[in-house]
Structure formats: C-alpha cells, structure tokens
Amino acid sequence: MAQMTTGFGQRVKRVLVGAAMASTALLAAQCGAAAAQTLAALPMPSAGAQELGQARPIVGWVEFCARYG
C-alpha cells in the first residue's frame, strides 16, 4: 500500500533527512576529537562525602506516614 505525500510533505521530509544527516556528520566529527584526548586529562577520583552521623527522615515523609500509615 503506497502512502500519498503532498509536495509540501515531501519537502519537509527532505529537510528533516538533510538535517539528520548533517547532525550525524557533526556528531561523528566531535566524537573523533573527543577520542583523541587521553585518560591522563581526567581528574583523580575523590574519597567521597564524609559520614557525619545518622540521617533523619524529611518532614514530608514523616507527615505522610503519620497520615496514611
């Protein structure tokens, strides 16, 4: 079953396909440049957040549990 497309629809389709092809080419060029970077440029991992004690529940959760629990 063939789908009927108006002249306007065909032009829109061509513009969208062209834009997709251009963005794909641009993305491929940027990925190539990113791949050229070395791992030495990445920062060293940190130890993370320091533990300060027990966490308490937020007020909204306490109210929800009191109301519906």
CSV table of C-alpha atoms in Angstrom, one decimal:
chain,number,residue,atom,x,y,z
A,1,MET,CA,0.0,0.0,0.0
A,2,ALA,CA,1.6,3.3,-1.1
A,3,GLN,CA,1.4,6.3,1.1
A,4,MET,CA,0.4,9.5,-0.6
A,5,THR,CA,2.5,12.6,0.2
A,6,THR,CA,1.9,16.1,-0.8
A,7,GLY,CA,4.6,18.3,-2.3
A,8,PHE,CA,4.9,20.2,1.0
A,9,GLY,CA,5.2,16.9,2.9
A,10,GLN,CA,8.0,15.7,0.5
A,11,ARG,CA,9.9,19.0,1.0
A,12,VAL,CA,9.5,18.7,4.8
A,13,LYS,CA,10.8,15.1,4.6
A,14,ARG,CA,13.8,16.2,2.6
A,15,VAL,CA,14.6,19.0,5.0
A,16,LEU,CA,14.4,16.6,8.0
A,17,VAL,CA,16.5,13.9,6.4
A,18,GLY,CA,19.1,16.6,5.4
A,19,ALA,CA,19.2,17.9,9.0
A,20,ALA,CA,19.6,14.4,10.4
A,21,MET,CA,22.5,13.7,8.0
A,22,ALA,CA,24.2,17.0,8.9
A,23,SER,CA,23.8,16.5,12.6
A,24,THR,CA,25.2,12.9,12.3
A,25,ALA,CA,28.2,14.2,10.4
A,26,LEU,CA,28.8,16.9,13.0
A,27,LEU,CA,28.5,14.4,15.9
A,28,ALA,CA,30.9,12.0,14.2
A,29,ALA,CA,33.5,14.8,13.8
A,30,GLN,CA,33.1,15.8,17.5
A,31,CYS,CA,33.4,12.2,18.7
A,32,GLY,CA,36.7,11.8,16.8
A,33,ALA,CA,38.1,14.8,18.6
A,34,ALA,CA,37.0,13.6,22.0
A,35,ALA,CA,38.6,10.2,21.3
A,36,ALA,CA,41.9,11.9,20.8
A,37,GLN,CA,42.0,13.0,24.4
A,38,THR,CA,44.0,10.9,26.8
A,39,LEU,CA,42.8,9.4,30.2
A,40,ALA,CA,45.6,11.4,31.9
A,41,ALA,CA,43.4,14.5,31.5
A,42,LEU,CA,40.7,13.1,33.8
A,43,PRO,CA,40.8,14.1,37.5
A,44,MET,CA,41.7,11.7,40.2
A,45,PRO,CA,38.7,10.1,42.0
A,46,SER,CA,37.9,11.6,45.4
A,47,ALA,CA,37.2,9.7,48.6
A,48,GLY,CA,33.6,10.9,48.6
A,49,ALA,CA,31.5,12.6,51.2
A,50,GLN,CA,32.4,12.3,54.9
A,51,GLU,CA,29.9,10.4,57.1
A,52,LEU,CA,28.6,12.7,59.8
A,53,GLY,CA,26.1,10.5,61.6
A,54,GLN,CA,22.6,9.2,61.3
A,55,ALA,CA,20.3,10.8,58.7
A,56,ARG,CA,16.8,11.8,59.8
A,57,PRO,CA,13.7,11.5,57.6
A,58,ILE,CA,12.4,14.6,55.9
A,59,VAL,CA,9.3,16.3,57.4
A,60,GLY,CA,7.1,15.5,54.4
A,61,TRP,CA,7.8,11.8,54.7
A,62,VAL,CA,7.1,11.8,58.5
A,63,GLU,CA,3.8,13.6,57.8
A,64,PHE,CA,2.8,11.2,55.0
A,65,CYS,CA,3.5,8.1,57.2
A,66,ALA,CA,1.5,9.7,60.1
A,67,ARG,CA,-1.4,10.4,57.9
A,68,TYR,CA,-1.5,7.2,55.8
A,69,GLY,CA,0.5,4.7,57.8
